[in-house]
Short mmCIF file of C-alpha atoms and ligand atoms in Angstrom, two decimals:
data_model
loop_
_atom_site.label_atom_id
_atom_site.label_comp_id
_atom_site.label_asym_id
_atom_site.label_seq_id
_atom_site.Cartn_x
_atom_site.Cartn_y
_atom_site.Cartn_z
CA UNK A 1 0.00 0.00 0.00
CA UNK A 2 1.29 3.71 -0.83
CA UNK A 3 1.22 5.31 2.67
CA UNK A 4 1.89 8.71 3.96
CA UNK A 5 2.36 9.10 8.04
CA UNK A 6 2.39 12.93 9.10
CA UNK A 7 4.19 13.72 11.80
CA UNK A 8 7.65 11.60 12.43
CA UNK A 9 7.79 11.94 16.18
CA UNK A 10 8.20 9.11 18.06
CA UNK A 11 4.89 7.60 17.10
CA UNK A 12 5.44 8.26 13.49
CA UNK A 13 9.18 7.43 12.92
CA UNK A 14 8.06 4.21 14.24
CA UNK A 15 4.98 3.44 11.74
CA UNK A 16 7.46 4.87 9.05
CA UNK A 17 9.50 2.32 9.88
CA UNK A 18 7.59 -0.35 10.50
CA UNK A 19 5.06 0.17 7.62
CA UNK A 20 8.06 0.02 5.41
CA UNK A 21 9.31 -2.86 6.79
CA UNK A 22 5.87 -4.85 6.41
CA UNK A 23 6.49 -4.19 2.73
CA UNK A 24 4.18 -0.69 2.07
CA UNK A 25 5.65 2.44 0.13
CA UNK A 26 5.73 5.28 2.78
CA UNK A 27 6.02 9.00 2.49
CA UNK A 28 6.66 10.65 5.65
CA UNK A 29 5.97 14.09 6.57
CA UNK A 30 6.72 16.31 8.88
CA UNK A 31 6.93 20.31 9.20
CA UNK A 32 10.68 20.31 10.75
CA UNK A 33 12.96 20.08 7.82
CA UNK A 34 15.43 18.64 10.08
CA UNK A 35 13.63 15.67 11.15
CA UNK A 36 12.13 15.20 7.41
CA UNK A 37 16.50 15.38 6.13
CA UNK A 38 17.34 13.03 8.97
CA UNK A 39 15.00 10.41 7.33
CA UNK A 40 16.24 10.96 4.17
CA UNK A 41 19.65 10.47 5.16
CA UNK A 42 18.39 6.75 6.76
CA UNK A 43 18.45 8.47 9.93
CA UNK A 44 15.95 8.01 12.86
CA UNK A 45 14.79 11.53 14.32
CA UNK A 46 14.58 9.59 17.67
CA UNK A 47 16.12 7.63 20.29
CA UNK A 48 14.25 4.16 19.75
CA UNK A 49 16.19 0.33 19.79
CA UNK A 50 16.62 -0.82 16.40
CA UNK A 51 14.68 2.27 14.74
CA UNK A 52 17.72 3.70 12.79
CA UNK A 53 18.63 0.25 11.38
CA UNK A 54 15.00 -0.20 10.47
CA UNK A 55 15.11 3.27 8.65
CA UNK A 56 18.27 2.66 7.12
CA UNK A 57 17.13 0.04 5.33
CA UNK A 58 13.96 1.87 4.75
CA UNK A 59 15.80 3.85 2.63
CA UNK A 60 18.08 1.67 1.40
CA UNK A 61 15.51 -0.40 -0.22
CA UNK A 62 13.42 2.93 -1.08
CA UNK A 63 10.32 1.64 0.44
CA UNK A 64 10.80 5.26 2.50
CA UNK A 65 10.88 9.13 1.51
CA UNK A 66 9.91 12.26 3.08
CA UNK A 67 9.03 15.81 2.61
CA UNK A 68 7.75 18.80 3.85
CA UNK A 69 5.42 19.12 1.07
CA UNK A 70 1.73 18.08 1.72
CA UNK A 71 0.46 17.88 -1.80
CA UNK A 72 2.91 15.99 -3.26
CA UNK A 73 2.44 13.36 -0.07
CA UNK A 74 -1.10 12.89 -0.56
CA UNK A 75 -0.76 12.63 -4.53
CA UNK A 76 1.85 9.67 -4.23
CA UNK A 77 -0.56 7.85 -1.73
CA UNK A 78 -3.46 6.26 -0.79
CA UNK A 79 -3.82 6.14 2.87
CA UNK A 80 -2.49 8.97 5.66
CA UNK A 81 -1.49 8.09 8.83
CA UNK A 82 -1.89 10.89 11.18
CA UNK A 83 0.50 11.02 14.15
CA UNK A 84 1.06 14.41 15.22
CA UNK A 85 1.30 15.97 18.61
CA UNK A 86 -2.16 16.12 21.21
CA UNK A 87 -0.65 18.18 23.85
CA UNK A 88 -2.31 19.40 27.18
CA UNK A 89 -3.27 22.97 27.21
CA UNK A 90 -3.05 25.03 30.66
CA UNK A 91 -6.38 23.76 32.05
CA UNK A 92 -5.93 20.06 30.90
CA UNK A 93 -7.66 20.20 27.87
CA UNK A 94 -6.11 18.21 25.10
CA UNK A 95 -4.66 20.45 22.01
CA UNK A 96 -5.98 19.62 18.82
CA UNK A 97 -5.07 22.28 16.57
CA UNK A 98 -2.54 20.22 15.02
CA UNK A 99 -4.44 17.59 14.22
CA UNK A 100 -7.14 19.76 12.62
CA UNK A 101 -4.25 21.95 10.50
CA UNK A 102 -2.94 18.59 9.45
CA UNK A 103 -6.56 17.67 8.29
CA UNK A 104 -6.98 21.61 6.78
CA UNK A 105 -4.16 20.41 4.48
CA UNK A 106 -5.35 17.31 3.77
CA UNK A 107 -8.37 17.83 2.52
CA UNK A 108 -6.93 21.02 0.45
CA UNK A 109 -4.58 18.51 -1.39
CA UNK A 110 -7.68 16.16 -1.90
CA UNK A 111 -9.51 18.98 -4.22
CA UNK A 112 -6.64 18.30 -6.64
CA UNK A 113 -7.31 14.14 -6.01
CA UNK A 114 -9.81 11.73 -8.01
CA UNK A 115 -9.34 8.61 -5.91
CA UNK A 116 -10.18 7.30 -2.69
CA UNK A 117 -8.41 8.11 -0.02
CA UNK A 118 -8.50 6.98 3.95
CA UNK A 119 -7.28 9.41 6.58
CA UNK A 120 -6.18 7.51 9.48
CA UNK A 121 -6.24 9.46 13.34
CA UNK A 122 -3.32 7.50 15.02
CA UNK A 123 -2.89 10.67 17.50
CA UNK A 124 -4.46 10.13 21.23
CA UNK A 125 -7.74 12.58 20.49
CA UNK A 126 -10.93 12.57 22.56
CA UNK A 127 -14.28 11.02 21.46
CA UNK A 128 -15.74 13.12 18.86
CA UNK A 129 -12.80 14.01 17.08
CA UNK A 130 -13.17 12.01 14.15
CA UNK A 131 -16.59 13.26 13.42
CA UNK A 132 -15.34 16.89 13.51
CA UNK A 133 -12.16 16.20 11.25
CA UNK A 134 -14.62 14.07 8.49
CA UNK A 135 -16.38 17.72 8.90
CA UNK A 136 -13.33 19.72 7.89
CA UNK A 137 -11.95 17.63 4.93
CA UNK A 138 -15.77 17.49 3.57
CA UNK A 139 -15.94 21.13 3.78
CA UNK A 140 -13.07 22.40 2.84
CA UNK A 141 -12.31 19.50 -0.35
CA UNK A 142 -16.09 19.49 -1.29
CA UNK A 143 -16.04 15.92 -1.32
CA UNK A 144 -18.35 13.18 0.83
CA UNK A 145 -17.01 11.41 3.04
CA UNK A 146 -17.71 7.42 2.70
CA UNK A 147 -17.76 7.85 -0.88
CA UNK A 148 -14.79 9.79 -2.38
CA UNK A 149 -12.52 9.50 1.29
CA UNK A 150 -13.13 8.08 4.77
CA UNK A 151 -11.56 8.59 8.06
CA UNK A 152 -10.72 6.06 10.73
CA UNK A 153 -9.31 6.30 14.01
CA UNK A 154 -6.97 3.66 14.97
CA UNK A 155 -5.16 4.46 18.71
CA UNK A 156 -1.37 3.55 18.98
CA UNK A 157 -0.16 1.44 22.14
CA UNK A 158 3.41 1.92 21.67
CA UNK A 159 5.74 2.52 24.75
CA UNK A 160 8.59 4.55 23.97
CA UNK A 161 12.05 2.18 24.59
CA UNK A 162 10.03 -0.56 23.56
CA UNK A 163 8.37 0.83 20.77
CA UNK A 164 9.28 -1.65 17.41
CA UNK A 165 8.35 -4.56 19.44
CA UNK A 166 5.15 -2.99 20.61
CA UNK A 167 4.39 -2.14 16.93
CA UNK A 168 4.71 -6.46 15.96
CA UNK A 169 3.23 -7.32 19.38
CA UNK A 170 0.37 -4.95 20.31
CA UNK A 171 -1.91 -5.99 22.41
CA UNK A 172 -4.49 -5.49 19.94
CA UNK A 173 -5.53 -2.75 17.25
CA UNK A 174 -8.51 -1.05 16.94
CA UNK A 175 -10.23 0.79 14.21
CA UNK A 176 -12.88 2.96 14.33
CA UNK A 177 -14.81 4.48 11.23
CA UNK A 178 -18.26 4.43 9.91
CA UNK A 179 -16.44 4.13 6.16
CA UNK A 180 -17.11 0.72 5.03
CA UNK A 181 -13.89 1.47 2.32
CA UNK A 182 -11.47 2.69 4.85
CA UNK A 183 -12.33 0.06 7.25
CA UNK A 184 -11.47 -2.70 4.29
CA UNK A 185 -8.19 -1.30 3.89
CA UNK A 186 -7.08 -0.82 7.67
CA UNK A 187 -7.77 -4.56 8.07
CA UNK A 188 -5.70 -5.10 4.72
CA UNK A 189 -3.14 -3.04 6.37
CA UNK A 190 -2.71 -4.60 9.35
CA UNK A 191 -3.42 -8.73 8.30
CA UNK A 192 0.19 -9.45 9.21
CA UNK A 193 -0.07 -8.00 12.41
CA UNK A 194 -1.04 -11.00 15.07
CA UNK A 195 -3.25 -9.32 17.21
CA UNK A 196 -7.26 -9.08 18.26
CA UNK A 197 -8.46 -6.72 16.01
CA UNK A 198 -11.42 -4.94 16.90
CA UNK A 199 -14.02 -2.70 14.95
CA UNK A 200 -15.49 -0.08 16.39
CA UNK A 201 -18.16 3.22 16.76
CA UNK A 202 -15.15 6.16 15.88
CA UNK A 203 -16.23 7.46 19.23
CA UNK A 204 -15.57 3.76 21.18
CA UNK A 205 -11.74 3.93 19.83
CA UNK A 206 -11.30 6.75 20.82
CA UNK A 207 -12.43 6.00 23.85
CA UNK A 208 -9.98 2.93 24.45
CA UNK A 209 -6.88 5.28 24.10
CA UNK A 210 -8.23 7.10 27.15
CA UNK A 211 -9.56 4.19 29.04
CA UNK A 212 -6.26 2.48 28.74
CA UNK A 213 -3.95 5.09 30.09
CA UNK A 214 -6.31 5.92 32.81
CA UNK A 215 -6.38 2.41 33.61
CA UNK A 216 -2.41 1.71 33.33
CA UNK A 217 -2.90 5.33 35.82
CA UNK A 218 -4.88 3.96 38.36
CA UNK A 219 -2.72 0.63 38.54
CA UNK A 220 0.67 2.68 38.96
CA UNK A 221 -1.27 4.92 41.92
CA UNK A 222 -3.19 2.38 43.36
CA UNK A 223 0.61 0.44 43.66
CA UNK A 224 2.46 3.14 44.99
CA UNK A 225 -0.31 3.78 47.93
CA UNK A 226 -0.42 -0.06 48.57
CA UNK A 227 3.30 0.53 48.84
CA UNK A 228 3.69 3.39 50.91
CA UNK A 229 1.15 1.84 53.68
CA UNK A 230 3.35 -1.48 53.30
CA UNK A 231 6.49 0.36 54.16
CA UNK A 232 5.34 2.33 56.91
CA UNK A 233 3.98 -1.07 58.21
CA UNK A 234 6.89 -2.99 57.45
CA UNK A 235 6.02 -4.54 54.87
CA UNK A 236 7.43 -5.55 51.61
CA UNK A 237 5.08 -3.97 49.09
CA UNK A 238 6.34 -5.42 46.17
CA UNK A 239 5.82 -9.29 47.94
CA UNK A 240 1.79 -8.05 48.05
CA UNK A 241 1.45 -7.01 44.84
CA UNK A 242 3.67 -9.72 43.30
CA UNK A 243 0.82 -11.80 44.97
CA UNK A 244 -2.06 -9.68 43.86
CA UNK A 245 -1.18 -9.47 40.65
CA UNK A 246 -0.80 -13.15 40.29
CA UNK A 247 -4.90 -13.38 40.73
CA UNK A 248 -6.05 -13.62 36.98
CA UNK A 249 -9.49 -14.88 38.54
CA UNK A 250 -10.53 -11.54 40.23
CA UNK A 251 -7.66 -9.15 40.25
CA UNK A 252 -6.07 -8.98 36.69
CA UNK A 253 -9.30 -10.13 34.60
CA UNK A 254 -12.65 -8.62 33.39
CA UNK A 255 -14.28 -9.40 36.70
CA UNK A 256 -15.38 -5.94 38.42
CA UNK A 257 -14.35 -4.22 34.86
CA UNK A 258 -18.19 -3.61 34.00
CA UNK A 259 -19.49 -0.12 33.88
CA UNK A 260 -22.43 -0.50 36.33
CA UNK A 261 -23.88 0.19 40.22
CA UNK A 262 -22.07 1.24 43.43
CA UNK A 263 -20.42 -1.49 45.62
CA UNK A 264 -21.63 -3.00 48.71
CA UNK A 265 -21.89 -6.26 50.88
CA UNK A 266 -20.58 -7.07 53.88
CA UNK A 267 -16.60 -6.66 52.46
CA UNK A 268 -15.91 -4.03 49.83
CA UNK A 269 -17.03 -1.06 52.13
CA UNK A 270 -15.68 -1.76 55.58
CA UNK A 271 -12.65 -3.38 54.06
CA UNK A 272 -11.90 0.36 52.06
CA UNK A 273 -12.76 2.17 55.31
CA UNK A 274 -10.46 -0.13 57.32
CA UNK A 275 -7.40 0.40 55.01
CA UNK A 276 -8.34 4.57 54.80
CA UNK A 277 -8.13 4.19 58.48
CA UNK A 278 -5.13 2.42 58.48
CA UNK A 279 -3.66 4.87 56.51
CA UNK A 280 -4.44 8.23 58.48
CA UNK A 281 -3.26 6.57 61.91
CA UNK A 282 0.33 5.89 59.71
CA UNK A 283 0.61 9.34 58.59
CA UNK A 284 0.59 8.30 55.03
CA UNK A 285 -1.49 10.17 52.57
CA UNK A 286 -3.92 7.98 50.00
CA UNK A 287 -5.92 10.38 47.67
CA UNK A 288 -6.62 7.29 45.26
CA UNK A 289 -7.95 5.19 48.05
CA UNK A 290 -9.45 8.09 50.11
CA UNK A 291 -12.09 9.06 46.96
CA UNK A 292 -13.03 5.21 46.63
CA UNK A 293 -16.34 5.58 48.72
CA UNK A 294 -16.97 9.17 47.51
CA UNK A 295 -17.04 8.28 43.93
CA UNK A 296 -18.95 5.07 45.03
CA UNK A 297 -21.67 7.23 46.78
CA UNK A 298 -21.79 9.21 43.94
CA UNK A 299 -22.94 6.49 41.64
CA UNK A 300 -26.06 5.77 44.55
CA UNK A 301 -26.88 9.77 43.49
CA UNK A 302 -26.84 9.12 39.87
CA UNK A 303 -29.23 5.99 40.22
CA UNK A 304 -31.41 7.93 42.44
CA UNK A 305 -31.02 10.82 39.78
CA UNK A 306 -32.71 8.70 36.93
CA UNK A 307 -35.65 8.18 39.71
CA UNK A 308 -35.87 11.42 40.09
CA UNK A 309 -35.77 12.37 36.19
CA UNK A 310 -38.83 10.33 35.25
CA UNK A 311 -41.20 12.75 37.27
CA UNK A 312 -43.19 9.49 38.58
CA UNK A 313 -43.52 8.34 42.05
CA UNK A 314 -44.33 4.22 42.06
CA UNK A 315 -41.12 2.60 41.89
CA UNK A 316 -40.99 -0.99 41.88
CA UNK A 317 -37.09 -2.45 42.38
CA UNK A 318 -36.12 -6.15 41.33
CA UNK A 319 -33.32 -7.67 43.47
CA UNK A 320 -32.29 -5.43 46.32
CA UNK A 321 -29.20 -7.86 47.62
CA UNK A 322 -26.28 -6.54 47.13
CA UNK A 323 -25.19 -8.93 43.98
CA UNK A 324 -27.76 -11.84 42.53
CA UNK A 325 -27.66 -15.14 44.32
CA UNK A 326 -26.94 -13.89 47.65
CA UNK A 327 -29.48 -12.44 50.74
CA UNK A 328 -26.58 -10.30 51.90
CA UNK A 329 -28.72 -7.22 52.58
CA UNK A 330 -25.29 -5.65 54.39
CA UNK A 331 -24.12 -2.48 52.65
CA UNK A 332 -26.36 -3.01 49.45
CA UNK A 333 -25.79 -0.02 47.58
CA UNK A 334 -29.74 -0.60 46.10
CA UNK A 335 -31.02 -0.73 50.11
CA UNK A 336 -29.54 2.66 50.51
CA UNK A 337 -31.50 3.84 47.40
CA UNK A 338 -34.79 2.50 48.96
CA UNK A 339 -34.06 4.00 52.15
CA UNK A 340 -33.76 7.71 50.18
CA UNK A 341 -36.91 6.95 48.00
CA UNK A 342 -38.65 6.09 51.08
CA UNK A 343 -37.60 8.79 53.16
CA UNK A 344 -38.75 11.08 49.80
CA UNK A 345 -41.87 9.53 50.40
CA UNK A 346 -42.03 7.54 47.26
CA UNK A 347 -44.36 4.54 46.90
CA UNK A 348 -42.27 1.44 46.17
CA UNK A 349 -42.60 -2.24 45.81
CA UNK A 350 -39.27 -4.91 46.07
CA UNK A 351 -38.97 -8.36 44.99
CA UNK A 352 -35.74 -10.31 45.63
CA UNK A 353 -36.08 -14.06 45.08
CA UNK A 354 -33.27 -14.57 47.70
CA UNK A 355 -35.05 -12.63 50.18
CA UNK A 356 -38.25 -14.05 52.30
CA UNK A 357 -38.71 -12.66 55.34
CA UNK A 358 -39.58 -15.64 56.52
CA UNK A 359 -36.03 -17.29 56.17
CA UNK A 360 -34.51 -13.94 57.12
CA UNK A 361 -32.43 -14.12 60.22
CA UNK A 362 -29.16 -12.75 62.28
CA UNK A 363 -27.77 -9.75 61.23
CA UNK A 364 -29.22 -9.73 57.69
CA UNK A 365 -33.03 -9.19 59.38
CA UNK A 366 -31.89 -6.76 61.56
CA UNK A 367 -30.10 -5.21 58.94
CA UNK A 368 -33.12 -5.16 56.48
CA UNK A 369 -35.88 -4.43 59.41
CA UNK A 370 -33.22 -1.37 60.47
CA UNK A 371 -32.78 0.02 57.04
CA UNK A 372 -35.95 -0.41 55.18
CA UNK A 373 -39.32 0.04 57.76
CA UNK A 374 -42.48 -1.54 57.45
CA UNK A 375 -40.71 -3.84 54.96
CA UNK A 376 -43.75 -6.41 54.92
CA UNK A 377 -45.91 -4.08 53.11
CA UNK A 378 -43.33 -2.76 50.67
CA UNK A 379 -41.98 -6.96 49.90
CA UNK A 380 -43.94 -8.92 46.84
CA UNK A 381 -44.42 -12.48 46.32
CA UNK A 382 -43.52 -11.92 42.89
CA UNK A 383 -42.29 -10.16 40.06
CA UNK A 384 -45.35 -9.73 38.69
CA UNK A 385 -46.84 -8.05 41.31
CA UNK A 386 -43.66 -5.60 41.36
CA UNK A 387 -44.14 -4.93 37.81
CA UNK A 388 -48.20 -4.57 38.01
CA UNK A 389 -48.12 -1.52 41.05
CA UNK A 390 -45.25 0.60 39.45
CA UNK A 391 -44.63 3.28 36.78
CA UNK A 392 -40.90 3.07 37.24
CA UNK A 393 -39.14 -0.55 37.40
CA UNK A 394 -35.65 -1.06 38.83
CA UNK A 395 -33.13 -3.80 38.22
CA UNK A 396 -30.97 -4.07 40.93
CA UNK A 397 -28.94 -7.06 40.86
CA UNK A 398 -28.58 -9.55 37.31
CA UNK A 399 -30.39 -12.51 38.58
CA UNK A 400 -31.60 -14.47 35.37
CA UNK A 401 -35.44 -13.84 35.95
CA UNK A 402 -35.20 -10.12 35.60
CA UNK A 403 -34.24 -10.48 32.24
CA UNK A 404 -36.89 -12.80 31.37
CA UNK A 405 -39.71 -10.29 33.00
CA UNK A 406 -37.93 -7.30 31.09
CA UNK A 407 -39.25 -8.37 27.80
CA UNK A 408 -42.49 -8.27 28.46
CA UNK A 409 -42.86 -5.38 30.31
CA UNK A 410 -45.24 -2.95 28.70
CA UNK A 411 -43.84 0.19 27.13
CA UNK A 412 -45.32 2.84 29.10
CA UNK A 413 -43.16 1.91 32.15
CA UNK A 414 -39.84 2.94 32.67
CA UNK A 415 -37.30 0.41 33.28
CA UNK A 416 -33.70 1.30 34.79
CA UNK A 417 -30.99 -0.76 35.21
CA UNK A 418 -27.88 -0.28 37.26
CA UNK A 419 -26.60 -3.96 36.02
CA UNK A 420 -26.38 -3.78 32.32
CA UNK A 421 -28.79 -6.93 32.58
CA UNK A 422 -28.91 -8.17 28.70
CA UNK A 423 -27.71 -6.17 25.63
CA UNK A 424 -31.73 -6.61 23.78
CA UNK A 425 -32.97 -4.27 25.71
CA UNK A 426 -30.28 -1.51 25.41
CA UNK A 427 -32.25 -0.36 22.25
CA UNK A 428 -35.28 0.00 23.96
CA UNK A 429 -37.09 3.59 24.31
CA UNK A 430 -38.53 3.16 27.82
CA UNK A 431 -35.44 1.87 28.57
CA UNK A 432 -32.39 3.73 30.80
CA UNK A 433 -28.92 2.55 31.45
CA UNK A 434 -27.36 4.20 34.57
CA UNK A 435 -23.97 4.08 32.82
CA UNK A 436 -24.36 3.12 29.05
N1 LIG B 501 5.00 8.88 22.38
C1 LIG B 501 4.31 7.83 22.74
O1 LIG B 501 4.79 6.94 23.44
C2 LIG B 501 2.89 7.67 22.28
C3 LIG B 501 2.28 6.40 22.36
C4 LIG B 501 0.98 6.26 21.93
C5 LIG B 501 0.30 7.36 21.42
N2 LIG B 501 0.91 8.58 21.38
C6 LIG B 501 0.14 9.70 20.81
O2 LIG B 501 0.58 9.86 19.47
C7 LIG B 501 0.61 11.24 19.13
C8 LIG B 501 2.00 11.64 18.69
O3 LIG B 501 2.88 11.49 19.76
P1 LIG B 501 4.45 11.63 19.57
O4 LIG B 501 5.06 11.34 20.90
O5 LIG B 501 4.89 10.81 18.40
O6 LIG B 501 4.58 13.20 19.23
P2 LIG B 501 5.88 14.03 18.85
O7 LIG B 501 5.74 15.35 19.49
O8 LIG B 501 7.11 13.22 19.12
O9 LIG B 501 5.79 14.19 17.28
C9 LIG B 501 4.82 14.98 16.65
C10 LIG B 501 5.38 15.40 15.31
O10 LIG B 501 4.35 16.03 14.56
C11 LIG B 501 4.95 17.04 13.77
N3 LIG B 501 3.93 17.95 13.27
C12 LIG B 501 3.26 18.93 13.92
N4 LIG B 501 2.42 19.56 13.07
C13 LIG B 501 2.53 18.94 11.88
C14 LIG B 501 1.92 19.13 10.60
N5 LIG B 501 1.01 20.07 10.42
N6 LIG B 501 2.29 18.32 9.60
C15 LIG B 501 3.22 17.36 9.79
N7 LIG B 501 3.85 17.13 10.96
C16 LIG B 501 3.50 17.92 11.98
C17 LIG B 501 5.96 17.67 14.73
O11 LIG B 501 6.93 18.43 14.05
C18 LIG B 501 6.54 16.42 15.39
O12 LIG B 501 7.65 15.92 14.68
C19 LIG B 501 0.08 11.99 20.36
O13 LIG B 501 -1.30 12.15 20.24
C20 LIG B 501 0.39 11.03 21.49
O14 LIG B 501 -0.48 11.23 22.59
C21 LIG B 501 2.19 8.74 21.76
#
């Protein structure tokens, strides 16, 4: 494939190279002459193992040029790679004036084009982005987008010192365009890559860049406050998370990875208040830890928030333990929610399979009798009955029969679910998601 990568930074001195290597004419450009003479020279513009050797032959073999000169670039090709800087700006907003010059020049050099071409967002740029650059090249080049050009984004997950081997071994790549044509060739482009290869929404790719790095950010804090409470303990930090991170069951895996309802049960919550407490009589300071329960109690305000946005007042809720399959009634996030509905003077029916009253005992009754008063007139027998006395139905925990009673609950009631409980009903209209 004729290829032209803009921007021969680290990301793009990399695909330069590595594109060329795969076989694929490359023209890279760049706006500093210097780094654009470097290449031409079989010279990598970077620090990066084996990048000048891989450039060197590049050139060598003349599967690489570059230039400063955007026309010609987009003439000699077919697809551009986009890999210029995002920078912050002073209030942490990302920058992305390069990215839409880069696409200002683009699409002027299309007007003089006939053929297809795909322009490929390899920068980190927030959800949206995509749209708005398809927006620029179609009004600046006149031409439609999906028909005479299409624009992808496809993230890069290359760590810098490691970045060649990253390129042949990523952990997957993602595309994301609504262009069935660009979306053809990017899995062209990348069949000798062995990795997952996903197709996605623009906005959903986008997304990943940002998820990841947040992700690999909350793993590197939540480590370092693990470790500084181990040291001041005595601990060795790096033997406990050596051990935690061996846990591919819980710890390392998709489990808890699902965009959903707050926490509770009889663990999670005292457990994080134990090791906050732990913390303050050491002296040590945990901001990641400390805003565990605030963000947690925040997600209890946004489920109560969808209550409050349908304007009606009979709320039925289906499964009210804290996950399905248990009558732990201790810290259930969804008990807290009844308690604020009741004390708002809401009418509300429950239904939990695992909960009778009649087999309730210990702690859990008192727990339940405590939290939610004159419980026996607010329990049902049966979904049914739930579904029959309320405007508003809540799905509380993913216990199999919920899903079954979803589809055939009529349309004018609203249904909201803080478990993601099947992906049919997403589509729905009467249907909310408290996070999707
Ligand atoms: N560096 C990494 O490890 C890494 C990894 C994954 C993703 N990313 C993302 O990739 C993007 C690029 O990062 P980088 O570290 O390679 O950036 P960089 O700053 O090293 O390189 C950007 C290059 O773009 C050039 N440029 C600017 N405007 C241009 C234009 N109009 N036309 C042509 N070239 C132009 C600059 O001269 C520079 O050479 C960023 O969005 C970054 O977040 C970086």
């Amino acid at each position: 494939m004729k290829i032209s990568i803009f921007g021969l930074g680290y990301v793009g001195a990399v695909s330069c190279a590595c594109f060329a290597k795969l076989g694929h004419q490359i023209v890279g450009v760049d706006i500093n002459e210097q780094k654009v003479n470097l290449i031409k020279n079989g010279k990598s513009p970077i620090i990066e193992k084996d990048l000048d050797e891989y450039i060197y032959e590049g050139i060598q073999t003349r599967k690489i040029d570059a230039t400063t000169h955007v026309n010609d670039a987009i003439a000699r090709t077919d697809i551009s790679i986009v890999c210029v800087g995002t920078p912050s700006q002073i209030n942490g907003n990302i920058n992305l004036s390069y990215i839409y010059k880069v696409c200002n020049e683009i699409a002027e050099a299309l007007k003089h084009k006939n053929s297809f071409h795909t322009i490929v967002i390899r920068s980190t740029v927030v959800p949206g982005t995509i749209q708005q650059c398809v927006q620029i090249i179609e009004d600046i080049s006149g031409k439609v987008h999906g028909q005479d050009f299409g624009v992808a984004s496809n993230p890069e997950f290359l760590r810098e010192g490691t970045a060649i081997e990253d390129f042949w071994h990523p952990p997957y790549t993602v595309i994301g365009t609504t262009c069935p044509k660009s979306e053809k060739q990017l899995i062209e482009l990348y069949k000798d890559i062995d990795a997952p290869f996903f197709t996605l929404k623009p906005e959903e790719s986008e997304m990943i860049k940002y998820a990841n790095n947040n992700f690999h950010a909350v793993k590197i804090t939540f480590a370092n406050e693990i470790g500084n409470i181990c040291k001041e303990l005595g601990v060795d930090g790096h033997k406990v998370m050596e051990v935690v991170s061996s846990d591919y069951k819980l710890n390392l895996s998709p489990y808890y990875m699902k965009p959903g309802f707050a926490f509770g049960g009889s663990c999670l919550p005292k457990d994080v208040r134990g090791l906050n407490y732990k913390a303050k009589m050491l002296d040590v300071k945990v901001p990641m830890l400390n805003s565990l329960l605030p963000s947690n109690e925040y997600q209890i305000q946004r489920g109560l928030q969808l209550v409050y946005n349908t304007g009606k007042r009979k709320i039925g809720i289906l499964g009210f333990a804290f996950k399905a399959g248990t009558d732990d009634l201790r810290e259930s996030p969804v008990v807290e929610l009844i308690e604020t509905l009741m004390g708002k003077g809401y009418e509300l029916s429950l239904y939990d399979s695992n909960i009778l009253l009649s087999k309730l005992m210990g702690k859990n009754k008192d727990y339940l009798t405590g939290h939610i008063p004159h419980i026996t007139k607010v329990l049902k027998g049966s979904i049914e009955e739930v579904v029959k006395e309320s405007e508003v139905i809540i799905l509380g925990n993913k216990s199999p029969d919920f899903a079954e009673a979803l589809k055939n609950i009529q349309k004018d009631k609203t249904v909201i679910d803080l478990v993601r409980i099947d992906h049919e009903s997403v589509t729905k209209d009467n249907y909310v998601g408290i996070c999707w």
